[in-house]
Structures are given as structure tokens and as C-alpha cells.
CSV table of C-alpha atoms in Angstrom, one decimal:
chain,number,residue,atom,x,y,z
A,169,MET,CA,0.0,0.0,0.0
A,170,PRO,CA,1.4,3.4,-0.9
A,171,GLU,CA,2.9,5.8,1.6
A,172,LEU,CA,0.7,8.9,2.0
A,173,THR,CA,2.9,11.2,4.0
A,174,GLY,CA,2.2,14.8,3.0
A,175,ARG,CA,-1.3,14.1,1.7
A,176,THR,CA,-4.3,15.7,3.3
A,177,VAL,CA,-7.6,13.7,2.9
A,178,LEU,CA,-11.0,14.9,3.8
A,179,LEU,CA,-13.5,12.2,4.9
A,180,ALA,CA,-17.1,13.4,4.3
A,181,GLY,CA,-19.6,11.5,6.5
A,182,ALA,CA,-16.8,10.1,8.6
A,183,THR,CA,-18.8,9.0,11.7
A,184,SER,CA,-19.7,5.6,10.3
A,185,ALA,CA,-17.8,2.4,10.7
A,186,SER,CA,-16.4,3.0,7.2
A,187,GLY,CA,-15.2,6.5,8.2
A,188,ARG,CA,-13.4,5.1,11.2
A,189,ALA,CA,-11.8,2.4,9.1
A,190,ALA,CA,-10.7,4.9,6.5
A,191,ALA,CA,-9.2,7.2,9.1
A,192,ARG,CA,-7.2,4.4,10.7
A,193,THR,CA,-5.9,3.2,7.3
A,194,LEU,CA,-5.0,6.6,6.0
A,195,LEU,CA,-3.4,7.8,9.3
A,196,ALA,CA,-1.3,4.6,9.4
A,197,ARG,CA,0.0,5.5,5.9
A,198,GLY,CA,1.0,8.9,7.0
A,199,ALA,CA,-1.9,11.0,5.7
A,200,ARG,CA,-3.3,14.0,7.4
A,201,VAL,CA,-7.0,13.3,7.9
A,202,VAL,CA,-9.8,15.8,8.2
A,203,ALA,CA,-12.9,14.0,9.3
A,204,THR,CA,-16.3,15.7,9.0
A,205,GLY,CA,-19.7,14.8,10.4
A,206,ARG,CA,-22.8,16.5,11.7
A,207,SER,CA,-22.3,15.5,15.4
A,208,ALA,CA,-19.3,16.7,17.5
A,209,GLU,CA,-19.9,13.8,19.9
A,210,LYS,CA,-19.8,11.2,17.1
A,211,LEU,CA,-16.6,12.7,15.8
A,212,GLU,CA,-14.8,12.1,19.1
A,213,PRO,CA,-13.7,8.6,18.1
A,214,LEU,CA,-12.1,10.0,15.0
A,215,ALA,CA,-10.2,12.6,17.0
A,216,ALA,CA,-9.0,9.8,19.3
A,217,LEU,CA,-7.5,8.1,16.3
A,218,GLY,CA,-5.6,11.2,15.4
A,219,ALA,CA,-7.8,12.8,12.8
A,220,GLU,CA,-8.6,16.5,12.8
A,221,THR,CA,-12.4,16.9,13.1
A,222,GLU,CA,-14.9,19.4,11.8
A,223,VAL,CA,-18.6,19.5,12.4
A,224,LEU,CA,-20.2,20.0,9.0
A,225,ASP,CA,-23.6,19.8,7.3
A,226,PRO,CA,-22.4,18.9,3.8
A,227,THR,CA,-25.8,19.8,2.3
A,228,ASP,CA,-25.2,23.4,3.3
A,229,GLU,CA,-23.1,24.9,0.4
A,230,ALA,CA,-22.0,27.9,2.4
A,231,ALA,CA,-20.9,25.7,5.3
A,232,VAL,CA,-18.8,23.6,2.9
A,233,ARG,CA,-17.1,26.6,1.3
A,234,ALA,CA,-16.5,28.0,4.8
A,235,LEU,CA,-14.8,24.8,5.8
A,236,VAL,CA,-12.5,24.9,2.8
A,237,ARG,CA,-11.6,28.5,3.5
A,238,ARG,CA,-10.7,27.5,7.1
A,239,LEU,CA,-8.5,24.7,5.9
A,240,HIS,CA,-6.7,27.1,3.5
A,241,GLU,CA,-6.2,29.6,6.3
A,242,ARG,CA,-4.5,26.8,8.2
A,243,GLY,CA,-2.2,26.2,5.3
A,244,LEU,CA,-4.0,23.0,4.2
A,245,THR,CA,-5.0,22.1,0.7
A,246,VAL,CA,-6.9,18.8,0.1
A,247,ASP,CA,-5.3,16.0,-1.9
A,248,GLY,CA,-8.1,13.5,-1.4
A,249,LEU,CA,-11.9,13.3,-0.8
A,250,LEU,CA,-13.7,10.2,0.2
A,251,HIS,CA,-17.4,10.7,0.1
A,252,LEU,CA,-19.1,8.5,2.6
A,253,VAL,CA,-22.3,10.5,3.1
A,254,GLY,CA,-25.2,8.1,2.5
A,255,GLY,CA,-27.8,5.8,3.9
A,256,TRP,CA,-30.5,3.4,2.9
A,257,ARG,CA,-34.3,3.6,2.6
A,258,GLY,CA,-36.3,1.3,0.5
A,259,GLY,CA,-38.8,-1.5,0.2
A,260,GLY,CA,-42.5,-1.7,-0.7
A,261,GLY,CA,-42.0,-1.9,-4.5
A,262,LEU,CA,-42.3,1.1,-6.6
A,263,ALA,CA,-45.4,2.3,-4.7
A,264,GLY,CA,-43.4,2.2,-1.6
A,265,GLN,CA,-40.8,4.7,-2.9
A,266,THR,CA,-41.9,7.8,-1.0
A,267,GLU,CA,-40.9,11.3,-1.7
A,268,GLU,CA,-39.8,11.7,1.9
A,269,ASP,CA,-37.4,8.8,1.5
A,270,TYR,CA,-36.1,10.1,-1.8
A,271,ARG,CA,-35.4,13.6,-0.3
A,272,THR,CA,-33.5,11.9,2.6
A,273,LEU,CA,-31.4,9.9,0.3
A,274,GLU,CA,-30.8,12.8,-2.1
A,275,ALA,CA,-28.8,14.6,0.7
A,276,SER,CA,-25.9,12.3,-0.3
A,277,PHE,CA,-25.9,13.7,-3.9
A,278,THR,CA,-26.3,17.2,-2.7
A,279,ALA,CA,-23.3,16.9,-0.4
A,280,LEU,CA,-21.2,15.4,-3.2
A,281,ARG,CA,-22.0,18.3,-5.5
A,282,HIS,CA,-21.1,20.9,-2.9
A,283,LEU,CA,-17.9,19.2,-1.8
A,284,SER,CA,-16.6,18.4,-5.2
A,285,ARG,CA,-17.2,21.9,-6.4
A,286,ALA,CA,-15.6,23.5,-3.4
A,287,LEU,CA,-12.6,21.2,-3.5
A,288,ASP,CA,-12.2,21.1,-7.3
A,289,ASP,CA,-9.2,23.5,-7.4
A,290,ASP,CA,-7.4,21.7,-4.6
A,291,LEU,CA,-7.8,18.3,-6.1
A,292,ARG,CA,-6.8,19.3,-9.6
A,293,ALA,CA,-3.8,21.3,-8.4
A,294,SER,CA,-2.6,18.4,-6.1
A,295,PRO,CA,0.4,16.4,-7.3
A,296,ALA,CA,-1.9,13.4,-6.8
A,297,GLY,CA,-5.6,14.3,-6.3
A,298,ARG,CA,-8.0,11.4,-5.6
A,299,LEU,CA,-11.8,11.7,-5.3
A,300,ALA,CA,-13.9,8.6,-4.6
A,301,ILE,CA,-17.5,8.0,-3.9
A,302,VAL,CA,-19.1,4.9,-2.4
A,303,SER,CA,-21.8,3.7,-4.8
A,304,SER,CA,-23.8,0.5,-5.1
A,305,THR,CA,-24.1,-2.5,-7.3
A,306,ALA,CA,-27.8,-1.6,-7.4
A,307,VAL,CA,-27.0,1.0,-10.1
A,308,ALA,CA,-26.2,-1.9,-12.5
A,309,ARG,CA,-29.4,-3.7,-11.6
A,310,PRO,CA,-31.9,-1.4,-10.0
A,311,LEU,CA,-34.9,-3.0,-8.3
A,312,ALA,CA,-38.4,-1.5,-7.8
A,313,GLY,CA,-38.0,-1.7,-4.0
A,314,GLY,CA,-34.8,0.3,-4.1
A,315,ALA,CA,-35.6,2.7,-7.0
A,316,ASN,CA,-35.0,5.8,-4.9
A,317,TYR,CA,-31.7,4.5,-3.7
A,318,ALA,CA,-30.5,3.3,-7.1
A,319,ALA,CA,-31.5,6.6,-8.7
A,320,VAL,CA,-29.5,8.7,-6.2
A,321,LYS,CA,-26.5,6.5,-6.5
A,322,ALA,CA,-26.7,6.6,-10.3
A,323,ALA,CA,-26.8,10.4,-10.1
A,324,GLY,CA,-23.7,10.4,-7.9
A,325,GLU,CA,-21.9,8.1,-10.4
A,326,ALA,CA,-22.8,10.4,-13.3
A,327,TRP,CA,-21.5,13.5,-11.4
A,328,THR,CA,-18.2,11.7,-10.4
A,329,ARG,CA,-17.6,10.7,-14.0
A,330,ALA,CA,-18.3,14.3,-15.1
A,331,VAL,CA,-15.7,15.4,-12.6
A,332,ALA,CA,-13.3,12.9,-14.1
A,333,GLN,CA,-13.9,14.2,-17.7
A,334,GLY,CA,-13.4,17.7,-16.6
A,335,TRP,CA,-10.0,16.9,-15.0
A,336,ALA,CA,-8.9,15.0,-18.1
A,337,LYS,CA,-10.0,17.8,-20.4
A,338,ALA,CA,-8.2,20.4,-18.3
A,339,ALA,CA,-4.9,18.4,-18.3
A,340,ARG,CA,-5.1,17.8,-22.0
A,341,GLU,CA,-5.7,21.4,-22.9
A,342,ALA,CA,-2.9,22.5,-20.6
A,343,GLY,CA,-0.6,20.0,-22.2
A,344,GLU,CA,0.1,18.5,-18.8
A,345,PRO,CA,0.0,14.9,-17.5
A,346,LEU,CA,-3.2,14.0,-15.6
A,347,ARG,CA,-2.5,14.0,-11.9
A,348,ALA,CA,-6.0,13.7,-10.4
A,349,ALA,CA,-8.5,10.9,-10.6
A,350,ALA,CA,-12.1,10.6,-9.8
A,351,VAL,CA,-13.4,7.1,-9.1
A,352,VAL,CA,-16.6,5.2,-8.2
A,353,LEU,CA,-16.3,2.4,-5.6
A,354,ARG,CA,-19.3,0.1,-5.8
A,355,VAL,CA,-20.3,-2.3,-3.1
A,356,LYS,CA,-23.3,-4.6,-2.6
A,357,THR,CA,-23.3,-3.7,1.1
A,358,LEU,CA,-20.8,-2.0,3.2
A,359,ALA,CA,-21.4,-4.3,6.3
A,360,GLY,CA,-18.2,-6.2,6.8
A,361,LEU,CA,-16.3,-4.5,4.0
A,362,GLU,CA,-15.3,-1.3,5.9
A,363,GLU,CA,-11.6,-2.3,6.1
A,364,ARG,CA,-11.6,-3.4,2.5
A,365,LEU,CA,-13.1,-0.2,1.4
A,366,ALA,CA,-10.5,1.8,3.3
A,367,GLU,CA,-7.7,-0.2,1.8
A,368,ALA,CA,-9.1,0.2,-1.7
A,369,TYR,CA,-9.3,4.0,-1.3
A,370,ALA,CA,-5.7,4.2,0.0
A,371,GLU,CA,-4.5,2.0,-2.9
A,372,LEU,CA,-5.8,4.6,-5.4
A,373,TRP,CA,-2.6,6.6,-4.9
A,374,ALA,CA,-0.5,3.6,-6.2
A,375,ALA,CA,-2.3,3.7,-9.6
A,376,ASP,CA,-1.6,5.6,-12.7
A,377,PRO,CA,-4.1,8.5,-12.6
A,378,ALA,CA,-4.6,8.3,-16.4
A,379,GLU,CA,-5.7,4.7,-16.1
A,380,LEU,CA,-7.6,5.2,-12.8
A,381,ASN,CA,-9.6,8.3,-13.7
A,382,ASP,CA,-13.3,7.7,-14.6
A,383,SER,CA,-13.2,4.1,-13.5
A,384,ILE,CA,-15.7,2.0,-11.6
A,385,LEU,CA,-14.3,-0.4,-9.1
A,386,THR,CA,-16.3,-3.1,-7.3
A,387,ILE,CA,-15.2,-3.7,-3.7
A,388,GLN,CA,-15.6,-7.3,-2.5
A,389,GLU,CA,-14.1,-9.6,0.2
A,390,LYS,CA,-10.6,-10.6,-0.5
A,391,GLY,CA,-10.5,-13.8,-2.5
A,392,THR,CA,-13.7,-13.1,-4.3
A,393,ASP,CA,-12.4,-10.4,-6.8
């Protein structure tokens, strides 16, 4: 796994088991980790691991941009973004896909848009920028009982691929090698795969960004790849 000393990584939605696993893995590799979440209390375990913590509502664009300004004022620019903001609501077939459930799930996509725009300059300017979202295998085979969920995940994938295209286009027009990569990490379920996801994200820095950018990687248990 690559050494990440000197890299600053922002974990969005870091208070989950996946966020804690990512923080442990990245910190062990030398990265500086900024962990964000809505609850100061739930961020305490991340601080205990050695991460810097920031209370953040990622659906508030002004709050996201204020966070990025604070980081810059502290002399930090972001090299990596791992987007873990999410959740699940579903069931009941198509008729059971309520508007309330959709709006709750949509918060993940809203957060992705705000974060990726606010950090776009940092990630593109980094010697090795890496953006990754956690998506679902449901995008490839959406079911009626999870239509809201699959639709939001599909939107997130489309946005991430658009980020990837923008970075590739900017590098090409500048006559420079591509240094940043935007990636989709698909899982069937995160339960039990938290450490594997963390490793997969850290391993992105070992890959050629030109080959990595705009890719979709499926995260599975080791031995089932």
C-alpha cells in the first residue's frame, strides 16, 4: 500500500464504521485526515484516532465553502476526498418509494455536488488528487423496492464521471499529465467491508491516474475479486 505522508484527505460523513476504518488506514499510511460529520460527539472517536475533526452539514453549500476556507487559512490544501455521506431507505416496491425517502437519500448527492465543487481547485492542483464516492451495485441492476436509492447512486456516479472528464480535459488542454483521478467504488453492502473499502481507497494513490480516472471499481471480500 502506498505511503501517504504529506497528503491531506477529507472524509465526508466520517462518523460511520467505514469512516473510522478509512481514518485508521490513512493515518497509518502517514496521511493527514480531516474527518467531518454532523455531530461533534460522534466525531470524538475520529479525534481519538488522530484525525482532525470538523462539524459539517455537507448539504449546506455555504458551510462547505467556509470549511474549505478555514483549511486554506491553516495552510492546508486537500489531496483526497472520500465521500461516505449516504444511507438506505427502501422496500415496498415502486409504490413504496416515498418522496420523503427520496429527499432523505438525495442529501448524499447534494453533499457530493457541494464538496466536489468547493474542492475542485485543490484536487486538480494536487500532485496526486483522488476523489472517490461509495456507490452501489444496485446501479447496474436497480430493483423496484430500491428505486429511490439506485436513482440517487446513479446520479452520484454520473456526477463523479463528469468530474473525471473535466479533469482529463483540463490536463489535456494545458498540455500536462493528468495527476488527479475521480473514481466510483461500488459495493453490494458495506457491512463487513469497511476495512476493505479503506484499503481500496488508499490504494488509489498507487495507480496511474490516467488509467484510474473515470473508473468504476467493485469492492468485494478478498479472495472473491
